[in-house]
C-alpha atoms as a printed R data frame, in Angstrom:
    type eleno elety resid chain resno       x       y       z
1   ATOM     1    CA   MET     A     1  -0.023  -0.114   0.108
2   ATOM     2    CA   GLY     A     2   1.063   3.606  -0.460
3   ATOM     3    CA   SER     A     3   3.019   5.157   2.363
4   ATOM     4    CA   GLY     A     4   3.683   8.458   0.993
5   ATOM     5    CA   GLU     A     5   7.594   7.944   1.776
6   ATOM     6    CA   ASP     A     6   8.202   6.372  -1.649
7   ATOM     7    CA   PHE     A     7   5.261   7.847  -3.269
8   ATOM     8    CA   GLY     A     8   3.103   4.952  -3.676
9   ATOM     9    CA   SER     A     9   3.319   1.191  -4.058
10  ATOM    10    CA   TRP     A    10   3.510  -1.040  -7.100
11  ATOM    11    CA   GLY     A    11   0.271   0.491  -8.332
12  ATOM    12    CA   ALA     A    12   1.622   3.937  -8.520
13  ATOM    13    CA   ALA     A    13   4.794   2.663 -10.398
14  ATOM    14    CA   LEU     A    14   2.581   0.721 -12.868
15  ATOM    15    CA   ILE     A    15   0.221   3.667 -13.530
16  ATOM    16    CA   TRP     A    16   3.086   6.070 -13.977
17  ATOM    17    CA   ALA     A    17   4.690   3.481 -16.546
18  ATOM    18    CA   VAL     A    18   1.560   3.459 -18.547
19  ATOM    19    CA   LEU     A    19   1.306   7.250 -18.523
20  ATOM    20    CA   ALA     A    20   5.071   7.570 -19.258
21  ATOM    21    CA   ALA     A    21   4.617   5.250 -22.192
22  ATOM    22    CA   THR     A    22   1.721   7.077 -23.513
23  ATOM    23    CA   ILE     A    23   3.719  10.381 -23.362
24  ATOM    24    CA   GLY     A    24   7.142   9.082 -24.126
25  ATOM    25    CA   VAL     A    25   6.425   6.577 -27.049
26  ATOM    26    CA   PRO     A    26   4.825   8.973 -29.494
27  ATOM    27    CA   ILE     A    27   7.556  11.499 -28.792
28  ATOM    28    CA   TRP     A    28  10.242   8.755 -29.485
29  ATOM    29    CA   LEU     A    29   8.561   7.746 -32.801
30  ATOM    30    CA   TRP     A    30   8.250  11.415 -33.863
31  ATOM    31    CA   THR     A    31  11.687  12.584 -32.922
32  ATOM    32    CA   GLY     A    32  13.714   9.274 -33.000
33  ATOM    33    CA   GLN     A    33  15.213   9.911 -29.754
34  ATOM    34    CA   GLU     A    34  14.965   7.199 -27.260
35  ATOM    35    CA   LEU     A    35  16.141   9.530 -24.583
36  ATOM    36    CA   TRP     A    36  12.582  10.838 -24.130
37  ATOM    37    CA   LEU     A    37  11.325   7.328 -23.133
38  ATOM    38    CA   ALA     A    38  14.463   6.774 -20.891
39  ATOM    39    CA   LEU     A    39  13.934  10.145 -19.001
40  ATOM    40    CA   LEU     A    40  10.195   9.054 -18.204
41  ATOM    41    CA   LEU     A    41  10.629   5.437 -17.396
42  ATOM    42    CA   LEU     A    42  14.026   4.760 -15.844
43  ATOM    43    CA   PRO     A    43  14.109   4.522 -12.036
44  ATOM    44    CA   GLY     A    44  16.044   7.071 -10.175
45  ATOM    45    CA   ILE     A    45  15.545   9.770 -12.608
46  ATOM    46    CA   GLY     A    46  13.438  12.836 -11.427
47  ATOM    47    CA   PHE     A    47  10.610  12.509 -13.839
48  ATOM    48    CA   THR     A    48   9.984   8.957 -12.626
49  ATOM    49    CA   GLY     A    49   9.899   9.866  -8.997
50  ATOM    50    CA   ALA     A    50   7.721  13.079  -9.791
51  ATOM    51    CA   GLY     A    51   5.411  11.143 -11.823
52  ATOM    52    CA   ARG     A    52   4.797   8.485  -9.200
53  ATOM    53    CA   ALA     A    53   4.256  11.184  -6.600
54  ATOM    54    CA   ALA     A    54   1.605  12.911  -8.740
55  ATOM    55    CA   VAL     A    55  -0.107   9.571  -9.341
56  ATOM    56    CA   TRP     A    56  -0.110   8.686  -5.528
57  ATOM    57    CA   LEU     A    57  -1.373  12.294  -4.600
58  ATOM    58    CA   ALA     A    58  -4.224  12.059  -7.319
59  ATOM    59    CA   LEU     A    59  -5.297   8.736  -5.708
60  ATOM    60    CA   ALA     A    60  -4.605   9.252  -2.056
61  ATOM    61    CA   ALA     A    61  -5.151  13.172  -1.262
62  ATOM    62    CA   LEU     A    62  -7.809  14.222  -3.638
63  ATOM    63    CA   PRO     A    63 -11.651  14.472  -2.631
64  ATOM    64    CA   ARG     A    64 -13.739  11.427  -3.515
65  ATOM    65    CA   ARG     A    65 -14.896  12.781  -6.782
66  ATOM    66    CA   GLY     A    66 -11.303  13.688  -7.991
67  ATOM    67    CA   ILE     A    67 -10.211  10.086  -6.905
68  ATOM    68    CA   LEU     A    68 -13.015   8.700  -9.142
69  ATOM    69    CA   LEU     A    69 -12.176  10.808 -12.141
70  ATOM    70    CA   ALA     A    70  -8.309  10.266 -11.822
71  ATOM    71    CA   GLY     A    71  -8.894   6.430 -11.091
72  ATOM    72    CA   TRP     A    72 -11.075   5.950 -14.219
73  ATOM    73    CA   SER     A    73  -8.958   8.057 -16.446
74  ATOM    74    CA   PHE     A    74  -5.937   6.061 -15.750
75  ATOM    75    CA   VAL     A    75  -7.792   2.753 -16.549
76  ATOM    76    CA   ALA     A    76  -9.182   4.376 -19.724
77  ATOM    77    CA   VAL     A    77  -5.668   5.616 -20.901
78  ATOM    78    CA   ALA     A    78  -4.314   2.020 -20.331
79  ATOM    79    CA   VAL     A    79  -7.222   0.594 -22.304
80  ATOM    80    CA   ALA     A    80  -6.844   3.012 -25.109
81  ATOM    81    CA   ASP     A    81  -3.035   2.429 -25.441
82  ATOM    82    CA   VAL     A    82  -3.483  -1.563 -25.603
83  ATOM    83    CA   VAL     A    83  -6.164  -1.057 -28.208
84  ATOM    84    CA   ALA     A    84  -4.132   1.336 -30.323
85  ATOM    85    CA   VAL     A    85  -1.005  -0.971 -30.075
86  ATOM    86    CA   ALA     A    86  -3.249  -4.136 -31.190
87  ATOM    87    CA   VAL     A    87  -4.733  -2.023 -34.141
88  ATOM    88    CA   TRP     A    88  -1.302  -0.767 -35.191
89  ATOM    89    CA   LYS     A    89   0.446  -4.085 -35.141
90  ATOM    90    CA   LEU     A    90  -2.281  -6.467 -36.332
91  ATOM    91    CA   SER     A    91  -4.480  -4.597 -38.677
92  ATOM    92    CA   PRO     A    92  -5.905  -5.370 -41.093
93  ATOM    93    CA   SER     A    93  -5.654  -9.136 -39.734
94  ATOM    94    CA   GLY     A    94  -8.968 -10.832 -38.671
95  ATOM    95    CA   TRP     A    95  -7.486 -11.219 -35.070
96  ATOM    96    CA   THR     A    96  -7.043  -7.425 -34.605
97  ATOM    97    CA   TRP     A    97 -10.114  -6.834 -32.721
98  ATOM    98    CA   PRO     A    98 -10.352 -10.179 -30.741
99  ATOM    99    CA   VAL     A    99  -6.994  -9.628 -29.529
100 ATOM   100    CA   ALA     A   100  -7.589  -5.866 -28.889
101 ATOM   101    CA   VAL     A   101 -10.893  -6.658 -26.773
102 ATOM   102    CA   VAL     A   102  -9.151  -9.408 -24.739
103 ATOM   103    CA   SER     A   103  -6.158  -7.453 -24.079
104 ATOM   104    CA   ALA     A   104  -8.271  -4.347 -23.018
105 ATOM   105    CA   LEU     A   105 -10.196  -6.434 -20.509
106 ATOM   106    CA   VAL     A   106  -6.934  -7.795 -19.019
107 ATOM   107    CA   VAL     A   107  -5.252  -4.464 -18.866
108 ATOM   108    CA   ALA     A   108  -8.476  -2.862 -17.491
109 ATOM   109    CA   ALA     A   109  -8.463  -5.449 -14.588
110 ATOM   110    CA   VAL     A   110  -4.640  -5.000 -13.766
111 ATOM   111    CA   MET     A   111  -4.990  -1.143 -13.880
112 ATOM   112    CA   TYR     A   112  -8.222  -1.435 -11.694
113 ATOM   113    CA   LEU     A   113  -6.149  -3.354  -9.056
114 ATOM   114    CA   ALA     A   114  -3.275  -0.774  -9.395
115 ATOM   115    CA   VAL     A   115  -5.615   2.003  -8.693
116 ATOM   116    CA   ALA     A   116  -7.227   0.305  -5.826
117 ATOM   117    CA   ALA     A   117  -3.772  -0.357  -4.232
118 ATOM   118    CA   GLU     A   118  -2.950   3.301  -3.994
119 ATOM   119    CA   VAL     A   119  -6.639   4.471  -3.053
120 ATOM   120    CA   VAL     A   120  -6.995   1.951  -0.270
121 ATOM   121    CA   GLY     A   121  -3.367   2.796   0.852
122 ATOM   122    CA   GLY     A   122  -4.092   6.455   1.122
123 ATOM   123    CA   TRP     A   123  -7.521   5.930   2.729
124 ATOM   124    CA   THR     A   124  -5.899   3.719   5.323
125 ATOM   125    CA   LEU     A   125  -3.168   6.227   6.059
126 ATOM   126    CA   THR     A   126  -5.634   9.026   6.579
127 ATOM   127    CA   HIS     A   127  -8.452   6.974   8.273
128 ATOM   128    CA   GLY     A   128  -6.539   4.146  10.059
129 ATOM   129    CA   ALA     A   129  -7.148   5.641  13.495
130 ATOM   130    CA   ALA     A   130 -10.873   5.862  12.888
131 ATOM   131    CA   LEU     A   131 -11.112   2.284  11.403
132 ATOM   132    CA   HIS     A   132  -9.218   1.052  14.523
133 ATOM   133    CA   LEU     A   133 -11.996   2.813  16.805
134 ATOM   134    CA   VAL     A   134 -14.579   1.062  14.651
135 ATOM   135    CA   ASP     A   135 -13.087  -2.408  15.022
136 ATOM   136    CA   SER     A   136 -12.405  -1.954  18.761
137 ATOM   137    CA   GLY     A   137 -15.806  -0.398  19.305
138 ATOM   138    CA   ILE     A   138 -17.582  -3.347  17.742
139 ATOM   139    CA   ALA     A   139 -15.414  -5.870  19.775
140 ATOM   140    CA   TRP     A   140 -16.179  -4.075  23.089
141 ATOM   141    CA   ASP     A   141 -19.958  -4.229  22.455
142 ATOM   142    CA   LYS     A   142 -19.926  -7.813  21.598
143 ATOM   143    CA   ALA     A   143 -17.884  -8.569  24.826
144 ATOM   144    CA   HIS     A   144 -20.625  -6.516  26.768
145 ATOM   145    CA   PRO     A   145 -23.973  -7.454  25.227
146 ATOM   146    CA   GLN     A   146 -25.919  -5.930  28.276
147 ATOM   147    CA   PRO     A   147 -23.920  -2.831  29.219
148 ATOM   148    CA   ASP     A   148 -24.877  -0.872  32.359
149 ATOM   149    CA   ARG     A   149 -25.209   2.860  32.110
150 ATOM   150    CA   TYR     A   150 -21.729   3.743  33.332
151 ATOM   151    CA   SER     A   151 -19.894   1.496  30.764
152 ATOM   152    CA   SER     A   152 -22.001   2.400  28.059
153 ATOM   153    CA   LEU     A   153 -21.213   6.137  28.558
154 ATOM   154    CA   LEU     A   154 -17.603   5.330  28.885
155 ATOM   155    CA   SER     A   155 -17.395   3.009  25.709
156 ATOM   156    CA   ALA     A   156 -19.228   5.572  23.628
157 ATOM   157    CA   GLY     A   157 -15.905   7.316  23.437
158 ATOM   158    CA   ARG     A   158 -14.663   9.677  20.762
159 ATOM   159    CA   THR     A   159 -16.784   8.815  17.703
160 ATOM   160    CA   ALA     A   160 -16.903  12.285  15.984
161 ATOM   161    CA   GLU     A   161 -14.187  11.254  13.353
162 ATOM   162    CA   VAL     A   162 -16.221   8.206  12.368
163 ATOM   163    CA   ILE     A   163 -19.323  10.396  11.402
164 ATOM   164    CA   GLY     A   164 -19.406  10.777   7.527
165 ATOM   165    CA   LEU     A   165 -16.632   8.099   7.116
166 ATOM   166    CA   ARG     A   166 -17.231   6.058   3.963
167 ATOM   167    CA   PRO     A   167 -15.302   3.252   2.265
168 ATOM   168    CA   PRO     A   168 -12.815   4.204  -0.337
169 ATOM   169    CA   PRO     A   169 -13.681   3.849  -4.053
170 ATOM   170    CA   PHE     A   170 -12.118   1.111  -6.171
171 ATOM   171    CA   ALA     A   171 -11.433  -0.996  -3.074
172 ATOM   172    CA   ILE     A   172 -12.644  -4.661  -3.426
173 ATOM   173    CA   GLY     A   173 -15.324  -5.583  -1.025
174 ATOM   174    CA   THR     A   174 -16.295  -2.163   0.006
175 ATOM   175    CA   HIS     A   175 -19.848  -3.378   0.861
176 ATOM   176    CA   VAL     A   176 -18.256  -5.415   3.811
177 ATOM   177    CA   LEU     A   177 -16.580  -2.351   5.197
178 ATOM   178    CA   ALA     A   178 -19.721  -0.332   4.690
179 ATOM   179    CA   ASP     A   179 -21.782  -2.963   6.609
180 ATOM   180    CA   LYS     A   180 -19.066  -2.766   9.355
181 ATOM   181    CA   LEU     A   181 -19.458   1.073   9.557
182 ATOM   182    CA   GLY     A   182 -23.196   0.818   9.819
183 ATOM   183    CA   GLU     A   183 -22.859  -1.891  12.530
184 ATOM   184    CA   PHE     A   184 -20.507   0.438  14.514
185 ATOM   185    CA   HIS     A   185 -23.081   3.305  14.429
186 ATOM   186    CA   SER     A   186 -25.770   1.009  15.291
187 ATOM   187    CA   ARG     A   187 -24.154  -0.128  18.364
188 ATOM   188    CA   ILE     A   188 -22.895   3.262  19.310
189 ATOM   189    CA   ALA     A   189 -26.624   4.452  19.127
190 ATOM   190    CA   ARG     A   190 -27.679   1.677  21.528
191 ATOM   191    CA   ARG     A   191 -25.107   2.744  24.091
192 ATOM   192    CA   HIS     A   192 -26.283   6.330  23.818
193 ATOM   193    CA   TRP     A   193 -29.888   5.217  24.310
194 ATOM   194    CA   VAL     A   194 -29.083   3.212  27.466
195 ATOM   195    CA   VAL     A   195 -27.585   6.527  29.078
196 ATOM   196    CA   ASP     A   196 -31.073   8.395  27.830
197 ATOM   197    CA   ASP     A   197 -29.263  10.367  25.232
198 ATOM   198    CA   THR     A   198 -31.758   9.690  22.499
199 ATOM   199    CA   ALA     A   199 -30.921  12.578  20.320
200 ATOM   200    CA   ALA     A   200 -27.216  11.204  20.183
201 ATOM   201    CA   ALA     A   201 -28.620   7.652  19.431
202 ATOM   202    CA   LEU     A   202 -30.705   9.102  16.628
203 ATOM   203    CA   ARG     A   203 -27.592  10.681  15.033
204 ATOM   204    CA   HIS     A   204 -25.658   7.581  14.995
205 ATOM   205    CA   ALA     A   205 -28.714   5.524  13.806
206 ATOM   206    CA   ALA     A   206 -29.087   8.031  10.953
207 ATOM   207    CA   GLU     A   207 -25.456   7.649  10.093
208 ATOM   208    CA   SER     A   208 -25.888   3.918  10.120
209 ATOM   209    CA   THR     A   209 -28.827   4.143   7.567
210 ATOM   210    CA   ALA     A   210 -26.824   6.510   5.453
211 ATOM   211    CA   VAL     A   211 -23.780   4.217   5.100
212 ATOM   212    CA   ARG     A   212 -25.900   1.150   4.495
213 ATOM   213    CA   ARG     A   213 -28.068   2.947   1.944
214 ATOM   214    CA   GLU     A   214 -24.838   3.498  -0.013
215 ATOM   215    CA   MET     A   215 -23.891  -0.155   0.532
216 ATOM   216    CA   VAL     A   216 -26.893  -1.683  -1.108
217 ATOM   217    CA   ALA     A   217 -25.939   0.331  -4.188
218 ATOM   218    CA   MET     A   218 -22.462  -1.180  -4.323
219 ATOM   219    CA   PRO     A   219 -21.472  -4.302  -6.238
220 ATOM   220    CA   LEU     A   220 -22.685  -7.430  -4.154
221 ATOM   221    CA   GLY     A   221 -24.143  -4.864  -1.599
222 ATOM   222    CA   ARG     A   222 -27.725  -6.024  -2.352
223 ATOM   223    CA   ALA     A   223 -26.886  -9.218  -0.454
224 ATOM   224    CA   LYS     A   224 -26.880  -7.208   2.817
225 ATOM   225    CA   THR     A   225 -30.279  -5.651   2.354
226 ATOM   226    CA   THR     A   226 -31.255  -7.040   5.765
227 ATOM   227    CA   SER     A   227 -28.693  -4.884   7.516
228 ATOM   228    CA   PHE     A   228 -30.044  -1.924   5.675
229 ATOM   229    CA   ALA     A   229 -33.599  -2.650   6.746
230 ATOM   230    CA   GLN     A   230 -32.333  -3.078  10.305
231 ATOM   231    CA   SER     A   231 -30.706   0.247  10.269
232 ATOM   232    CA   LEU     A   232 -34.052   1.759   9.010
233 ATOM   233    CA   TYR     A   233 -35.956   0.083  11.851
234 ATOM   234    CA   GLU     A   234 -33.587   1.452  14.517
235 ATOM   235    CA   GLU     A   235 -33.611   5.077  13.084
236 ATOM   236    CA   ALA     A   236 -37.445   4.854  13.007
237 ATOM   237    CA   PHE     A   237 -37.501   3.481  16.602
238 ATOM   238    CA   TYR     A   238 -35.360   6.438  17.967
239 ATOM   239    CA   LEU     A   239 -37.565   8.864  15.948
240 ATOM   240    CA   ASP     A   240 -40.623   7.441  17.677
241 ATOM   241    CA   GLU     A   241 -38.767   7.816  21.187
242 ATOM   242    CA   LEU     A   242 -38.379  11.639  20.323
243 ATOM   243    CA   GLY     A   243 -42.005  11.904  19.323
244 ATOM   244    CA   ARG     A   244 -41.189  12.614  15.627
245 ATOM   245    CA   THR     A   245 -44.086  10.205  14.544
246 ATOM   246    CA   ARG     A   246 -44.393  11.719  10.890
247 ATOM   247    CA   GLU     A   247 -40.746  11.224  10.081
248 ATOM   248    CA   ALA     A   248 -40.839   7.707  11.782
249 ATOM   249    CA   VAL     A   249 -43.678   6.652   9.639
250 ATOM   250    CA   ALA     A   250 -42.023   7.821   6.388
251 ATOM   251    CA   LEU     A   251 -38.866   5.919   7.286
252 ATOM   252    CA   ARG     A   252 -40.529   2.736   8.410
253 ATOM   253    CA   ALA     A   253 -42.594   2.665   5.099
254 ATOM   254    CA   GLU     A   254 -39.048   2.237   3.269
255 ATOM   255    CA   GLU     A   255 -38.063  -0.459   5.757
256 ATOM   256    CA   ILE     A   256 -41.534  -2.322   5.196
257 ATOM   257    CA   GLU     A   257 -40.972  -2.140   1.512
258 ATOM   258    CA   LEU     A   258 -37.443  -3.719   1.846
259 ATOM   259    CA   ARG     A   259 -38.721  -6.507   4.128
260 ATOM   260    CA   ARG     A   260 -41.596  -7.442   1.696
261 ATOM   261    CA   TRP     A   261 -38.948  -7.800  -1.002
262 ATOM   262    CA   ILE     A   262 -36.703  -9.933   1.318
263 ATOM   263    CA   VAL     A   263 -39.714 -12.235   2.166
264 ATOM   264    CA   GLY     A   264 -40.883 -12.354  -1.380
265 ATOM   265    CA   ARG     A   265 -37.387 -13.560  -2.471
266 ATOM   266    CA   PHE     A   266 -37.601 -16.232   0.352
267 ATOM   267    CA   ASP     A   267 -40.976 -17.389  -0.714
268 ATOM   268    CA   ARG     A   268 -39.905 -17.831  -4.288
269 ATOM   269    CA   LYS     A   269 -36.708 -19.679  -3.555
270 ATOM   270    CA   PHE     A   270 -37.622 -21.837  -0.613
271 ATOM   271    CA   PRO     A   271 -39.913 -24.281  -2.534
272 ATOM   272    CA   ALA     A   272 -36.893 -25.297  -4.918
273 ATOM   273    CA   LEU     A   273 -34.872 -26.106  -1.639
274 ATOM   274    CA   VAL     A   274 -37.654 -28.196  -0.290
275 ATOM   275    CA   SER     A   275 -38.177 -29.992  -3.651
276 ATOM   276    CA   LYS     A   276 -34.154 -30.841  -3.687
277 ATOM   277    CA   ALA     A   277 -34.409 -31.999  -0.104
278 ATOM   278    CA   THR     A   278 -37.410 -34.396  -0.728
279 ATOM   279    CA   ARG     A   279 -35.539 -36.312  -3.509
280 ATOM   280    CA   PRO     A   280 -34.794 -39.961  -2.518
281 ATOM   281    CA   GLN     A   281 -30.885 -39.121  -3.224
282 ATOM   282    CA   ALA     A   282 -31.005 -35.966  -1.067
283 ATOM   283    CA   LYS     A   283 -28.242 -35.701   1.646
284 ATOM   284    CA   THR     A   284 -28.824 -35.222   5.244
285 ATOM   285    CA   THR     A   285 -27.166 -31.872   5.211
286 ATOM   286    CA   THR     A   286 -29.612 -30.725   2.741
287 ATOM   287    CA   LYS     A   287 -32.443 -31.909   4.715
288 ATOM   288    CA   CYS     A   288 -31.051 -30.075   7.733
289 ATOM   289    CA   LEU     A   289 -30.510 -27.001   5.723
290 ATOM   290    CA   VAL     A   290 -34.234 -26.839   5.015
291 ATOM   291    CA   ILE     A   291 -34.958 -26.893   8.541
292 ATOM   292    CA   GLU     A   292 -32.606 -23.908   9.280
293 ATOM   293    CA   VAL     A   293 -33.688 -21.940   6.157
294 ATOM   294    CA   GLU     A   294 -37.514 -22.494   7.202
295 ATOM   295    CA   LYS     A   295 -36.624 -20.983  10.695
296 ATOM   296    CA   LEU     A   296 -34.737 -17.985   9.057
297 ATOM   297    CA   GLY     A   297 -37.820 -17.518   6.710
298 ATOM   298    CA   ARG     A   298 -40.123 -17.611   9.802
299 ATOM   299    CA   SER     A   299 -37.942 -15.095  11.586
300 ATOM   300    CA   MET     A   300 -38.067 -12.774   8.424
301 ATOM   301    CA   LYS     A   301 -41.788 -12.956   8.362
302 ATOM   302    CA   ASP     A   302 -42.156 -12.230  12.166
303 ATOM   303    CA   THR     A   303 -39.880  -9.039  11.728
304 ATOM   304    CA   LEU     A   304 -41.953  -7.968   8.882
305 ATOM   305    CA   ALA     A   305 -45.140  -8.410  10.804
306 ATOM   306    CA   LEU     A   306 -43.607  -6.359  13.710
307 ATOM   307    CA   ALA     A   307 -42.589  -3.592  11.429
308 ATOM   308    CA   LEU     A   308 -46.327  -3.542   9.906
309 ATOM   309    CA   ARG     A   309 -47.785  -3.324  13.525
310 ATOM   310    CA   ALA     A   310 -45.357  -0.600  14.437
311 ATOM   311    CA   GLN     A   311 -46.243   1.246  11.335
312 ATOM   312    CA   ALA     A   312 -50.005   0.817  11.840
313 ATOM   313    CA   ASP     A   313 -49.459   2.382  15.386
314 ATOM   314    CA   GLY     A   314 -47.737   5.197  13.986
315 ATOM   315    CA   LEU     A   315 -50.426   5.694  11.391
316 ATOM   316    CA   SER     A   316 -53.151   5.663  13.971
317 ATOM   317    CA   GLU     A   317 -51.576   8.586  15.853
318 ATOM   318    CA   LEU     A   318 -51.696  10.450  12.550
319 ATOM   319    CA   ASP     A   319 -55.413   9.789  12.191
320 ATOM   320    CA   ARG     A   320 -54.832   7.456   9.159
321 ATOM   321    CA   ALA     A   321 -56.963   4.698  10.643
322 ATOM   322    CA   ASP     A   322 -57.797   3.096   7.354
323 ATOM   323    CA   GLU     A   323 -54.277   2.662   6.326
324 ATOM   324    CA   ALA     A   324 -53.491   1.333  10.000
325 ATOM   325    CA   THR     A   325 -56.209  -1.322   9.721
326 ATOM   326    CA   ALA     A   326 -54.902  -2.722   6.297
327 ATOM   327    CA   LEU     A   327 -51.460  -3.117   7.713
328 ATOM   328    CA   ARG     A   328 -52.620  -4.699  10.999
329 ATOM   329    CA   ALA     A   329 -54.601  -7.216   8.586
330 ATOM   330    CA   GLU     A   330 -51.589  -7.770   6.480
331 ATOM   331    CA   ALA     A   331 -49.422  -8.525   9.714
332 ATOM   332    CA   ASP     A   332 -52.056 -10.948  11.021
333 ATOM   333    CA   THR     A   333 -51.957 -12.790   7.702
334 ATOM   334    CA   ILE     A   334 -48.106 -13.062   7.846
335 ATOM   335    CA   ALA     A   335 -47.662 -13.881  11.423
336 ATOM   336    CA   PRO     A   336 -50.760 -14.141  13.495
337 ATOM   337    CA   LEU     A   337 -50.651 -12.972  17.124
338 ATOM   338    CA   PRO     A   338 -50.708 -15.899  19.808
339 ATOM   339    CA   GLY     A   339 -54.161 -16.513  21.234
């Protein structure tokens, strides 16, 4: 990862090499002087160090939008270079475009990894302390599942630097880090609530919702929709605690839509698993899996019914009795109350 002392890692070196070749090769071909290419590429020469430094700064120190623009620009330049070389060397052969397309895909993947190495390195260098606070905060909360008022107040700690923190662009698996940030804020919110600081709890719950909202838009982030729905539930709960019923109802409506989607997906996929488990050659592990998945599905439906009833209570407070009655009926259909 980039350290700043050597102006980045292998990623910055590779990116600068590509940029240097993009600049140096045409000058070399035009002037016939290889010195231009040597000045830009050879290690230990000023242009090389300055180039790597510029790449590292672009991917580690710019604002998020600047990093995105610089990173994709570097990838685009590399792809354009390899396509141009393929066309130059192979045209008019029938292999020209197949080779150009395959080469472009390979180069794009390598350049993406090079950009990611520098972005993540710079992000870690800048936000390493906040990330440590997140990890230690989650670990403490797991070790103290039922904190008392005093320990909750102490463990809430210095969390201002985590507010607004988001995973770096280009990193692999950003949805996992986003989910961790959301979990941290959710746990900190609960600690504030334990000491009757509901306003602070709401701030962290809102941050948890915000970061997980971005998470579900990330590649693979949709797999963690349940976490996002949980953040919506918690934020709506704290809004209710503060008497902000109208805002809570609006937020819980989004939660309910998500939970309906989750339950609907379960209802579509579960019969196929049951069918597989009832075959004569089905393994015992498959049959056990059906039982566990069925329990999970029941839990999803119970949670949806809970959200529906909470929403009905909120709508009743807002004098929207017809909507409240419909939601209670839906909840009773999904998970009837005992007795």
